[in-house]
Short mmCIF file of C-alpha atoms in Angstrom, two decimals:
data_model
loop_
_atom_site.label_atom_id
_atom_site.label_comp_id
_atom_site.label_asym_id
_atom_site.label_seq_id
_atom_site.Cartn_x
_atom_site.Cartn_y
_atom_site.Cartn_z
CA MET C 1 0.05 -0.05 0.04
CA GLU C 2 1.66 3.50 -0.96
CA ALA C 3 1.02 6.98 -0.20
CA THR C 4 2.21 10.07 -2.15
CA THR C 5 5.51 11.81 -1.59
CA SER C 6 5.47 13.83 -4.88
CA GLY C 7 4.18 17.37 -5.39
CA THR C 8 0.63 16.54 -6.38
CA PRO C 9 -1.80 19.16 -5.02
CA SER C 10 -3.19 18.63 -1.52
CA ILE C 11 -6.77 17.17 -1.63
CA ARG C 12 -9.05 17.40 1.35
CA CYS C 13 -10.25 13.83 2.47
CA HIS C 14 -13.62 12.87 3.67
CA ASN C 15 -15.31 9.83 4.88
CA ILE C 16 -16.43 8.71 1.48
CA PRO C 17 -19.53 6.06 1.60
CA ASP C 18 -19.23 2.88 -0.19
CA GLN C 19 -20.19 3.77 -3.80
CA HIS C 20 -21.42 1.63 -6.83
CA ILE C 21 -18.96 1.43 -9.68
CA SER C 22 -21.50 3.07 -11.95
CA ALA C 23 -21.56 6.04 -9.67
CA ILE C 24 -17.81 6.49 -9.96
CA VAL C 25 -17.64 6.03 -13.54
CA ALA C 26 -20.21 8.54 -14.09
CA THR C 27 -18.52 11.35 -12.22
CA SER C 28 -16.14 13.53 -13.90
CA VAL C 29 -12.91 13.15 -11.68
CA PRO C 30 -9.62 15.25 -12.78
CA ALA C 31 -6.62 13.10 -13.83
CA PHE C 32 -3.79 12.63 -11.38
CA PRO C 33 -0.13 12.02 -12.55
CA ARG C 34 1.58 8.82 -11.56
CA GLN C 35 3.06 9.50 -8.05
CA VAL C 36 6.17 8.14 -6.10
CA CYS C 37 4.64 6.62 -3.01
CA HIS C 38 5.46 5.16 0.47
CA ARG C 39 3.47 3.05 2.91
CA PHE C 40 0.78 4.33 5.00
CA GLY C 41 1.79 7.75 6.60
CA ASP C 42 1.60 8.26 10.49
CA SER C 43 -0.52 11.30 10.54
CA SER C 44 -1.23 12.63 6.98
CA PRO C 45 -3.94 11.34 4.60
CA GLY C 46 -3.05 9.03 1.59
CA GLU C 47 -3.88 9.23 -1.95
CA PHE C 48 -3.90 6.05 -3.93
CA PRO C 49 -4.42 6.02 -7.70
CA LEU C 50 -6.16 2.89 -9.05
CA ALA C 51 -3.97 1.11 -11.59
CA ALA C 52 -7.00 0.05 -13.38
CA ASN C 53 -8.33 3.60 -14.03
CA PRO C 54 -5.65 6.26 -12.90
CA SER C 55 -8.34 9.02 -12.93
CA ILE C 56 -9.80 7.17 -9.98
CA VAL C 57 -8.21 7.83 -6.59
CA LEU C 58 -8.90 6.46 -3.37
CA HIS C 59 -8.82 8.98 -0.33
CA VAL C 60 -7.87 7.54 2.96
CA LEU C 61 -7.70 9.08 6.29
CA THR C 62 -4.90 8.54 8.62
CA THR C 63 -4.54 4.97 9.52
CA CYS C 64 -2.57 5.03 12.79
CA ASN C 65 -5.68 4.46 14.63
CA LEU C 66 -7.10 1.80 12.30
CA ASP C 67 -7.88 -1.73 13.58
CA PRO C 68 -5.40 -4.13 11.98
CA ARG C 69 -8.41 -6.13 10.56
CA ASP C 70 -9.80 -3.02 8.78
CA LEU C 71 -6.11 -2.22 7.55
CA ALA C 72 -5.85 -5.61 6.15
CA LYS C 73 -9.17 -5.13 4.22
CA LEU C 74 -8.07 -1.92 2.84
CA GLU C 75 -4.76 -3.20 1.57
CA ALA C 76 -6.82 -6.11 0.03
CA THR C 77 -9.04 -3.72 -1.61
CA CYS C 78 -6.25 -1.38 -3.09
CA SER C 79 -4.22 -4.29 -4.29
CA PHE C 80 -7.20 -5.52 -6.10
CA PHE C 81 -7.03 -2.54 -8.39
CA LYS C 82 -3.26 -2.97 -9.14
CA ARG C 83 -3.90 -5.89 -11.62
CA PRO C 84 -6.49 -7.15 -14.11
CA SER C 85 -9.43 -9.02 -12.44
CA ASN C 86 -10.24 -12.45 -13.39
CA PHE C 87 -13.98 -11.87 -14.17
CA ALA C 88 -16.25 -9.37 -16.08
CA PRO C 89 -16.99 -6.10 -14.43
CA ASP C 90 -20.09 -5.88 -12.43
CA TYR C 91 -21.22 -2.25 -12.44
CA ASP C 92 -23.83 -2.98 -9.65
CA LEU C 93 -21.10 -3.87 -7.18
CA SER C 94 -19.13 -1.36 -4.94
CA ILE C 95 -15.55 -1.22 -5.14
CA SER C 96 -15.02 -3.18 -1.72
CA GLU C 97 -17.43 -5.72 -2.93
CA LEU C 98 -15.43 -6.09 -6.23
CA ALA C 99 -12.31 -6.60 -4.29
CA ALA C 100 -13.90 -9.07 -1.92
CA LEU C 101 -15.21 -11.11 -4.75
CA ASP C 102 -11.87 -10.95 -6.44
CA MET C 103 -10.25 -12.45 -3.23
CA CYS C 104 -13.00 -15.21 -3.04
CA GLN C 105 -11.97 -16.44 -6.48
CA LYS C 106 -8.55 -17.41 -5.01
CA ARG C 107 -9.99 -19.67 -2.30
CA ALA C 108 -9.64 -23.26 -3.21
CA ILE C 109 -13.12 -24.33 -1.94
CA PHE C 110 -14.78 -21.10 -4.10
CA LYS C 111 -13.02 -21.96 -7.32
CA PRO C 112 -14.94 -25.07 -8.39
CA MET C 113 -18.25 -23.56 -7.44
CA THR C 114 -20.70 -22.98 -10.38
CA ASP C 115 -22.35 -19.52 -10.70
CA GLU C 116 -25.70 -20.82 -9.37
CA GLU C 117 -23.72 -22.14 -6.22
CA ARG C 118 -21.86 -19.01 -5.61
CA ARG C 119 -25.16 -17.13 -5.79
CA SER C 120 -26.74 -19.24 -3.26
CA LEU C 121 -23.77 -18.90 -0.97
CA LYS C 122 -23.71 -15.29 -1.35
CA GLN C 123 -27.58 -15.01 -0.64
CA LYS C 124 -26.96 -17.38 2.56
CA CYS C 125 -23.95 -14.97 3.63
CA GLY C 126 -26.26 -11.94 3.78
CA ASP C 127 -26.00 -11.18 0.13
CA SER C 128 -22.60 -9.81 0.51
CA TRP C 129 -19.18 -10.75 -1.19
CA LYS C 130 -17.43 -9.48 1.82
CA LEU C 131 -19.41 -11.80 4.16
CA VAL C 132 -18.90 -14.45 1.76
CA LEU C 133 -15.12 -13.87 1.93
CA ARG C 134 -15.39 -13.71 5.79
CA PHE C 135 -16.95 -17.12 5.97
CA LEU C 136 -14.37 -18.75 3.68
CA LEU C 137 -11.30 -17.34 5.70
CA ALA C 138 -13.10 -18.25 8.84
CA GLY C 139 -13.47 -21.81 7.78
CA GLU C 140 -9.77 -22.00 6.78
CA THR C 141 -8.50 -20.63 9.87
CA CYS C 142 -10.70 -22.97 12.06
CA CYS C 143 -9.71 -26.31 10.38
CA ARG C 144 -6.41 -25.58 9.00
CA ARG C 145 -7.48 -26.46 5.51
CA GLU C 146 -4.96 -26.52 3.01
CA LYS C 147 -2.26 -26.73 5.69
CA SER C 148 -0.37 -29.30 7.75
CA GLN C 149 -2.22 -30.97 10.64
CA ALA C 150 -1.88 -33.87 13.16
CA ILE C 151 -4.77 -35.52 14.92
CA ALA C 152 -4.24 -37.54 18.24
CA GLY C 153 -6.86 -40.08 17.99
CA PRO C 154 -7.73 -42.83 20.52
CA GLY C 155 -4.67 -44.98 20.37
CA HIS C 156 -3.80 -44.05 16.77
CA SER C 157 -2.55 -40.95 15.08
CA ILE C 158 -2.96 -39.26 11.71
CA ALA C 159 -0.63 -36.54 10.09
CA VAL C 160 -1.37 -34.65 6.95
CA THR C 161 1.42 -32.88 5.30
CA SER C 162 0.75 -29.30 3.47
CA THR C 163 0.61 -31.05 0.35
CA GLY C 164 -2.21 -33.29 1.34
CA VAL C 165 -0.15 -36.56 1.84
CA VAL C 166 -1.29 -38.81 5.00
CA TYR C 167 0.69 -40.79 7.63
CA SER C 168 -0.80 -42.94 10.04
CA PHE C 169 0.69 -44.79 13.04
CA GLY C 170 -0.46 -46.54 16.43
CA SER C 171 -3.33 -48.88 17.15
CA ASN C 172 -4.71 -50.72 14.28
CA ASN C 173 -7.13 -53.46 15.44
CA SER C 174 -9.91 -52.48 13.38
CA GLY C 175 -7.72 -51.23 10.20
CA GLN C 176 -8.10 -47.73 11.17
CA LEU C 177 -4.45 -46.96 9.98
CA GLY C 178 -5.65 -47.62 6.47
CA HIS C 179 -2.62 -49.77 5.44
CA GLY C 180 -4.83 -52.95 4.50
CA THR C 181 -3.77 -54.84 7.66
CA THR C 182 -4.65 -54.80 11.31
CA GLU C 183 -0.87 -54.68 12.64
CA GLU C 184 0.24 -51.94 14.67
CA GLU C 185 2.59 -49.15 13.31
CA ARG C 186 4.97 -47.74 15.67
CA ARG C 187 6.60 -45.13 13.34
CA PRO C 188 4.58 -42.81 10.73
CA ARG C 189 3.98 -44.82 7.52
CA HIS C 190 2.40 -43.32 4.28
CA ILE C 191 -1.14 -44.45 3.27
CA ARG C 192 -0.10 -45.33 -0.40
CA SER C 193 -3.55 -46.18 -1.52
CA LEU C 194 -4.37 -42.31 -1.33
CA GLN C 195 -1.85 -41.50 -4.00
CA GLY C 196 -3.02 -38.77 -6.32
CA ILE C 197 -5.80 -37.70 -3.92
CA ARG C 198 -4.95 -34.56 -1.88
CA ILE C 199 -6.42 -34.67 1.75
CA ILE C 200 -7.38 -31.38 3.43
CA GLN C 201 -8.98 -32.56 6.62
CA ALA C 202 -8.70 -35.60 8.83
CA ALA C 203 -10.79 -36.87 12.15
CA ALA C 204 -10.05 -39.86 14.32
CA GLY C 205 -12.32 -41.57 16.58
CA ALA C 206 -12.38 -44.94 18.46
CA ASP C 207 -11.19 -47.53 15.91
CA ARG C 208 -12.06 -45.34 12.99
CA THR C 209 -10.65 -42.57 10.70
CA MET C 210 -12.19 -40.15 8.24
CA LEU C 211 -10.30 -37.98 5.46
CA VAL C 212 -11.66 -35.17 3.29
CA SER C 213 -10.14 -34.38 -0.05
CA ASP C 214 -9.76 -31.03 -1.71
CA ALA C 215 -12.40 -32.42 -4.21
CA GLY C 216 -14.83 -32.62 -1.19
CA ARG C 217 -15.03 -36.37 -1.20
CA VAL C 218 -14.85 -38.44 2.27
CA TYR C 219 -12.78 -41.51 2.70
CA ALA C 220 -13.53 -43.72 5.85
CA PHE C 221 -11.59 -46.95 7.28
CA GLY C 222 -11.72 -48.95 10.44
CA LYS C 223 -14.93 -49.66 11.90
CA ASP C 224 -17.68 -50.03 9.08
CA SER C 225 -20.07 -47.97 10.98
CA PHE C 226 -20.35 -44.30 11.54
CA GLY C 227 -21.95 -44.81 15.16
CA GLU C 228 -21.74 -47.02 17.94
CA ALA C 229 -25.01 -48.92 18.91
CA GLU C 230 -23.51 -48.98 22.49
CA PHE C 231 -20.30 -48.29 23.86
CA GLY C 232 -17.43 -50.41 22.44
CA VAL C 233 -19.54 -52.17 19.85
CA GLN C 234 -18.31 -51.92 16.21
CA GLY C 235 -19.54 -53.02 12.88
CA THR C 236 -19.18 -56.57 11.57
CA ASN C 237 -16.73 -55.72 8.99
CA LEU C 238 -13.44 -54.25 9.13
CA VAL C 239 -12.34 -51.64 6.41
CA THR C 240 -8.44 -51.53 6.38
CA THR C 241 -8.02 -49.17 3.53
CA PRO C 242 -9.65 -46.00 2.81
CA GLN C 243 -13.10 -46.12 1.12
CA LEU C 244 -15.12 -43.56 -0.46
CA VAL C 245 -18.18 -42.65 1.56
CA GLU C 246 -20.89 -43.16 -1.42
CA SER C 247 -23.78 -41.57 0.69
CA LEU C 248 -21.83 -38.31 0.68
CA LYS C 249 -20.59 -38.22 -3.15
CA ASP C 250 -23.37 -35.54 -3.74
CA ILE C 251 -22.15 -33.35 -1.04
CA PHE C 252 -18.96 -31.35 -1.37
CA VAL C 253 -17.55 -31.74 2.32
CA VAL C 254 -14.87 -29.48 3.87
CA GLN C 255 -14.74 -30.84 7.44
CA THR C 256 -15.62 -34.03 9.06
CA ALA C 257 -15.94 -34.75 13.03
CA ILE C 258 -16.32 -37.88 15.04
CA GLY C 259 -18.21 -37.97 18.34
CA ASN C 260 -19.28 -41.04 20.25
CA PHE C 261 -22.36 -42.68 18.88
CA PHE C 262 -22.28 -40.17 15.91
CA THR C 263 -20.26 -38.56 12.93
CA ALA C 264 -20.93 -35.00 11.53
CA VAL C 265 -19.83 -33.54 8.33
CA LEU C 266 -19.73 -29.74 7.17
CA SER C 267 -20.67 -29.03 3.48
CA ARG C 268 -18.71 -26.05 1.76
CA GLU C 269 -21.93 -24.02 1.58
CA GLY C 270 -21.94 -24.30 5.49
CA ARG C 271 -24.53 -26.99 6.06
CA VAL C 272 -24.29 -29.68 8.68
CA TYR C 273 -25.18 -33.31 8.40
CA THR C 274 -24.92 -36.03 10.82
CA PHE C 275 -24.88 -39.91 10.86
CA SER C 276 -26.57 -42.31 13.18
CA TRP C 277 -27.56 -41.61 16.92
CA GLY C 278 -30.84 -40.34 15.61
CA LYS C 279 -33.13 -42.54 18.07
CA ASP C 280 -35.57 -40.27 19.84
CA ARG C 281 -34.43 -37.39 17.53
CA LYS C 282 -31.18 -36.76 19.69
CA LEU C 283 -29.65 -34.84 16.76
CA GLY C 284 -33.05 -33.64 15.40
CA HIS C 285 -33.87 -36.45 13.31
CA GLN C 286 -35.14 -39.88 13.66
CA THR C 287 -32.99 -42.62 12.31
CA GLU C 288 -31.52 -45.99 13.13
CA PRO C 289 -28.21 -46.33 15.63
CA ASN C 290 -26.14 -47.32 12.53
CA ASP C 291 -27.70 -45.43 9.80
CA VAL C 292 -25.00 -44.33 7.12
CA GLU C 293 -27.32 -41.96 5.35
CA PRO C 294 -26.53 -38.28 6.15
CA GLN C 295 -29.15 -36.04 7.58
CA PRO C 296 -29.34 -32.42 7.43
CA LEU C 297 -29.03 -30.59 10.87
CA LEU C 298 -32.04 -28.34 10.50
CA GLY C 299 -33.86 -26.17 12.96
CA ALA C 300 -32.11 -22.81 14.00
CA LEU C 301 -29.16 -23.85 11.60
CA GLU C 302 -31.18 -24.46 8.56
CA ASN C 303 -30.16 -21.17 6.79
CA VAL C 304 -27.19 -20.12 8.85
CA PRO C 305 -23.64 -20.80 7.24
CA VAL C 306 -21.35 -22.96 9.59
CA VAL C 307 -17.71 -22.68 9.35
CA GLN C 308 -16.52 -25.21 11.93
CA ILE C 309 -17.98 -28.32 13.68
CA ALA C 310 -16.68 -29.82 16.83
CA ALA C 311 -17.62 -33.16 18.30
CA GLY C 312 -17.64 -34.21 21.76
CA TYR C 313 -19.02 -37.14 23.81
CA CYS C 314 -22.71 -37.20 22.55
CA TYR C 315 -22.86 -33.33 21.70
CA LEU C 316 -22.05 -31.04 18.88
CA LEU C 317 -20.76 -27.49 18.60
CA CYS C 318 -21.26 -25.48 15.30
CA LEU C 319 -19.37 -22.10 14.75
CA ALA C 320 -21.64 -20.11 12.66
CA CYS C 321 -20.84 -17.07 10.47
CA GLN C 322 -23.71 -14.45 10.27
CA PRO C 323 -24.11 -10.90 9.12
CA SER C 324 -24.19 -9.81 12.86
CA GLY C 325 -21.15 -11.64 13.59
CA MET C 326 -19.96 -15.17 14.79
CA SER C 327 -21.96 -17.26 17.14
CA VAL C 328 -22.10 -20.95 18.29
CA TYR C 329 -24.87 -23.35 18.48
CA SER C 330 -24.96 -26.65 20.42
CA VAL C 331 -26.98 -29.80 20.20
CA GLY C 332 -27.06 -33.22 21.85
CA CYS C 333 -26.49 -34.34 25.28
CA GLY C 334 -26.31 -31.61 28.06
CA LEU C 335 -24.84 -33.64 30.86
CA GLY C 336 -22.58 -31.53 32.99
CA GLY C 337 -23.84 -28.26 31.39
CA LYS C 338 -21.30 -28.77 28.26
CA LEU C 339 -24.15 -27.33 25.95
CA GLY C 340 -23.68 -24.00 27.50
CA HIS C 341 -27.22 -22.94 27.92
CA GLY C 342 -27.19 -22.68 31.66
CA SER C 343 -28.87 -26.03 32.29
CA ARG C 344 -27.92 -29.83 32.03
CA THR C 345 -30.64 -30.79 29.74
CA ASP C 346 -30.38 -32.48 26.14
CA GLU C 347 -31.02 -30.18 23.14
CA LYS C 348 -32.73 -32.14 20.19
CA GLN C 349 -32.32 -29.16 17.94
CA PRO C 350 -29.47 -26.80 17.59
CA ARG C 351 -29.73 -23.96 19.91
CA LEU C 352 -27.84 -20.45 20.17
CA ILE C 353 -25.42 -20.11 22.92
CA GLU C 354 -26.33 -16.57 24.18
CA GLN C 355 -23.75 -16.06 26.92
CA PHE C 356 -21.27 -15.03 24.32
CA GLN C 357 -23.45 -11.81 23.39
CA LEU C 358 -23.86 -11.13 27.11
CA LEU C 359 -19.99 -11.49 27.40
CA ASP C 360 -19.54 -9.26 24.23
CA LEU C 361 -17.34 -11.90 22.87
CA GLN C 362 -16.92 -12.76 19.17
CA PRO C 363 -16.17 -16.64 18.97
CA MET C 364 -13.46 -17.25 16.31
CA VAL C 365 -12.77 -20.99 17.18
CA VAL C 366 -14.39 -23.67 19.23
CA ALA C 367 -13.21 -26.94 20.86
CA SER C 368 -15.24 -29.91 21.92
CA GLY C 369 -13.89 -32.16 24.82
CA ALA C 370 -15.34 -35.45 25.93
CA TRP C 371 -17.24 -33.59 28.70
CA HIS C 372 -16.35 -29.81 28.39
CA ALA C 373 -15.88 -27.23 25.67
CA ALA C 374 -13.81 -24.24 24.87
CA ALA C 375 -13.96 -21.15 22.65
CA VAL C 376 -11.40 -18.27 21.56
CA GLY C 377 -12.77 -14.77 21.12
CA ARG C 378 -11.48 -12.29 18.36
CA ASP C 379 -10.05 -10.27 21.17
CA GLY C 380 -8.13 -13.29 22.36
CA ARG C 381 -10.05 -14.24 25.61
CA VAL C 382 -10.75 -17.79 26.32
CA CYS C 383 -14.16 -19.36 27.54
CA THR C 384 -14.51 -22.73 28.80
CA TRP C 385 -17.98 -24.62 30.09
CA GLY C 386 -19.07 -27.97 30.96
CA TRP C 387 -17.87 -30.63 33.73
CA GLY C 388 -14.88 -29.00 35.50
CA ARG C 389 -13.50 -32.18 36.88
CA TYR C 390 -9.62 -32.20 37.32
CA GLY C 391 -9.72 -28.48 36.74
CA CYS C 392 -10.03 -28.87 32.97
CA LEU C 393 -12.00 -25.46 32.64
CA GLY C 394 -9.06 -23.48 34.15
CA HIS C 395 -10.94 -21.61 36.85
CA GLY C 396 -8.95 -22.85 39.95
CA ASN C 397 -11.46 -25.58 40.87
CA GLU C 398 -13.37 -28.60 39.77
CA GLU C 399 -16.93 -26.94 39.58
CA CYS C 400 -19.18 -27.33 36.58
CA GLU C 401 -20.06 -24.34 34.38
CA SER C 402 -23.33 -24.54 32.51
CA VAL C 403 -22.33 -21.38 30.41
CA PRO C 404 -19.37 -20.19 28.98
CA LYS C 405 -17.11 -18.40 31.32
CA VAL C 406 -13.76 -16.51 30.74
CA VAL C 407 -10.49 -17.92 32.18
CA GLU C 408 -9.33 -15.13 33.90
CA ALA C 409 -6.01 -16.44 34.58
CA LEU C 410 -5.25 -16.07 30.83
CA SER C 411 -6.02 -12.59 30.79
CA ASN C 412 -2.50 -11.62 29.87
CA ALA C 413 -2.30 -13.95 27.12
CA LYS C 414 -4.08 -13.29 23.82
CA ALA C 415 -5.24 -16.69 22.54
CA VAL C 416 -5.38 -17.91 19.02
CA HIS C 417 -5.90 -21.52 19.36
CA VAL C 418 -7.51 -24.05 21.74
CA ALA C 419 -7.62 -27.63 22.02
CA THR C 420 -9.86 -29.81 24.37
CA GLY C 421 -9.68 -33.63 25.24
CA ASP C 422 -10.78 -35.96 28.19
CA TYR C 423 -10.78 -33.40 31.06
CA THR C 424 -7.68 -31.67 29.40
CA THR C 425 -7.43 -28.12 27.78
CA PHE C 426 -4.29 -26.53 25.85
CA VAL C 427 -4.22 -22.94 24.85
CA VAL C 428 -1.72 -21.33 22.57
CA SER C 429 -1.33 -17.51 22.74
CA GLU C 430 -0.50 -15.13 19.98
CA ASP C 431 3.14 -14.93 21.04
CA ARG C 432 3.03 -18.81 20.65
CA ASP C 433 3.27 -19.59 24.40
CA VAL C 434 1.32 -22.90 25.23
CA TYR C 435 -0.72 -23.25 28.31
CA SER C 436 -2.28 -26.51 29.71
CA PHE C 437 -4.56 -27.32 32.53
CA GLY C 438 -6.75 -30.33 33.85
CA CYS C 439 -6.27 -34.05 34.02
CA GLY C 440 -2.50 -35.03 34.07
CA GLU C 441 -2.85 -38.64 33.47
CA SER C 442 -0.58 -40.22 31.06
CA ALA C 443 1.73 -37.17 31.39
CA SER C 444 -0.38 -35.54 28.61
CA LEU C 445 -0.18 -32.10 29.92
CA GLY C 446 3.54 -31.54 29.08
CA HIS C 447 4.70 -30.23 32.51
CA ASN C 448 7.42 -32.67 33.13
CA THR C 449 10.55 -30.61 33.13
CA ALA C 450 12.47 -32.77 35.30
CA ALA C 451 14.55 -36.05 34.13
CA GLU C 452 12.60 -39.08 33.17
CA GLY C 453 11.25 -40.75 36.51
CA GLN C 454 11.47 -37.59 38.48
CA GLY C 455 9.08 -35.18 39.42
CA ASN C 456 5.05 -35.60 39.44
CA ARG C 457 4.48 -35.34 35.84
CA HIS C 458 0.83 -36.78 36.37
CA ALA C 459 -0.27 -33.98 38.64
CA ASN C 460 -3.62 -32.31 37.74
CA MET C 461 -3.55 -28.54 37.00
CA LEU C 462 -6.67 -26.52 38.12
CA SER C 463 -5.53 -23.43 36.49
CA PRO C 464 -3.58 -22.76 33.35
CA GLU C 465 0.31 -23.44 33.22
CA LEU C 466 2.89 -22.49 30.76
CA VAL C 467 4.20 -25.72 29.12
CA LYS C 468 7.77 -25.10 29.70
CA SER C 469 8.77 -28.19 27.98
CA LEU C 470 7.32 -26.67 24.59
CA LYS C 471 9.03 -23.37 25.18
CA GLN C 472 12.22 -25.37 25.10
CA VAL C 473 11.35 -26.50 21.56
CA LYS C 474 12.28 -22.83 20.49
CA GLU C 475 9.77 -22.90 17.80
CA LYS C 476 6.19 -21.31 17.22
CA VAL C 477 3.44 -23.93 17.87
CA VAL C 478 0.51 -23.56 15.59
CA GLN C 479 -1.58 -26.52 16.57
CA ILE C 480 -2.25 -28.61 19.39
CA SER C 481 -4.33 -32.10 19.23
CA LEU C 482 -5.51 -34.07 22.13
CA THR C 483 -6.78 -37.64 22.47
CA ASN C 484 -10.63 -36.78 22.88
CA SER C 485 -11.75 -40.22 24.23
CA ILE C 486 -12.89 -41.73 27.53
CA HIS C 487 -11.72 -45.04 27.21
CA TRP C 488 -8.00 -44.52 26.06
CA ASN C 489 -4.77 -43.15 27.81
CA ALA C 490 -4.28 -39.52 26.12
CA HIS C 491 -1.41 -38.38 24.06
CA THR C 492 -0.66 -34.82 22.76
CA PHE C 493 0.58 -33.46 19.45
CA ALA C 494 2.40 -30.10 19.12
CA LEU C 495 2.66 -28.93 15.48
CA THR C 496 5.07 -26.03 14.69
CA GLU C 497 5.14 -23.36 12.16
CA SER C 498 7.86 -24.96 10.09
CA GLY C 499 6.00 -28.39 10.01
CA LYS C 500 7.78 -29.98 12.91
CA LEU C 501 5.82 -32.39 15.10
CA TYR C 502 6.36 -33.07 18.58
CA ALA C 503 4.60 -35.90 20.82
CA PHE C 504 4.19 -36.78 24.55
CA GLY C 505 1.85 -38.54 26.68
CA ALA C 506 0.71 -42.27 26.21
CA GLY C 507 2.76 -44.38 23.57
CA ASP C 508 1.78 -47.95 24.51
CA LYS C 509 0.33 -48.57 21.07
CA GLY C 510 2.93 -46.74 18.94
CA GLN C 511 0.75 -43.56 18.88
CA LEU C 512 3.72 -41.18 19.56
CA GLY C 513 5.37 -42.26 16.41
CA LYS C 514 8.44 -43.88 18.07
CA GLU C 515 9.38 -46.92 19.96
CA LEU C 516 9.64 -46.51 23.71
CA MET C 517 12.26 -48.12 25.99
CA ASP C 518 11.35 -51.52 27.59
CA ASN C 519 8.55 -51.30 30.24
CA GLN C 520 8.12 -47.50 29.28
CA THR C 521 4.29 -46.68 28.31
CA GLU C 522 4.55 -43.00 28.18
CA ARG C 523 6.75 -40.00 27.58
CA GLY C 524 6.79 -36.97 29.69
CA ASN C 525 8.72 -34.61 27.43
CA PRO C 526 7.85 -33.55 24.01
CA GLU C 527 9.96 -35.42 21.36
CA ARG C 528 10.20 -34.96 17.68
CA VAL C 529 8.35 -37.45 15.62
CA ASP C 530 10.41 -38.51 12.49
CA ILE C 531 8.18 -36.65 10.17
CA ASN C 532 8.26 -33.29 8.46
CA LEU C 533 4.77 -31.89 7.38
CA ASP C 534 5.58 -28.67 5.78
#
């Protein structure tokens, strides 16, 4: 972004309302010579000629007090006019709407959409390309689409590189590693049958795995059923290599989430579908326990675009993007207050969590633990709610919270990421410090800074504590993944900005990606996994 330093006549600047292109073109504007420019000034207004039409100049007031998000939008808008667009001009759109549409065109999910699908998405997002862009960017951020990721499943692990290559390791009794066998793998192994298919998102549940490709296809392996008729029961057949989920072939999927008794998927248009666990309309529809036909989640979310889903033990959170801002809906089992509505009753239809409005907090990412949940706000505040056993809510006690409550102990750490497991929570701050709290079983909190065999690495933490062992890694952590299951010892992954993966916690099935020493079942300190995900 550049501002003038040449001798162009001084122009008085005003707050100019969003104008349509037709109005601007019809107005006679004096031509301005090409200028030598510099980046935003500290106190003087800036003049920004548009390369597409040098006679049009953007006038911007001093930017020193602009919110960084608004500054980014301004830079994006102006950069749009520095080069030819990839679509025919639309004289009914304002300048900012044109710039937003141009940026939408560059998103991987938006590119393959038909004109009709794009118009439908625009209408669903408040009939604004700027809101469509916000919807697309929010989804990419929440789910790390098109980026590397690691998933700490119950006994097995999945790692996806930035190019969409998938590795798996750990327990494999149901074929959930996808290698065509049921043998354990104690080191990362490439799933070769996926060659030529780029994976953008992964989910791991009890004895099953699901992967989403950049073409919107879903592949599943392990248990042959999406739900569990009762705890610990699996389907009669084992699927040991990735198989296309035929019932989803007509839905362009961008994310999947595995909870107990059900599975959920999110379409690129922001619609949520669920499988199984529909008896007594527990998820808003009536189905058999092992039904593999996707059912749309209706009710309050029928016409609301969702950007992220998070599944816990018998409940689902949906982060929605609306013209008024971001909001969270929950549905399912309310035990422990984990639905966030101020009670412990079940919800058979998605219901808005109203507490975020009372807290004046715009949720930007959500996480569903087995019995508790968490969210990060745009301002960096962290909220937790649900069953507070072992201190997993971070409030200094083990009390339940039936509505989201701000974690005051993190008031000095602006959070950007949160992860939840079985009574365990991790938070990553803007400066990439990592905090953890909750159940210390299996040494999965990462607070063992002493030598192996020394110190109480299994201690529970009632309040957030800096994970010093990850500080020693000396790299920025961008993602934390925790085991989210009530019947497996937990392990934890920390993924760095450069694509390095570190693991700690339970490793008895090879889920840490390395062989442990004799009689050793866990690792207290983070250790590098022999794989680069960048």
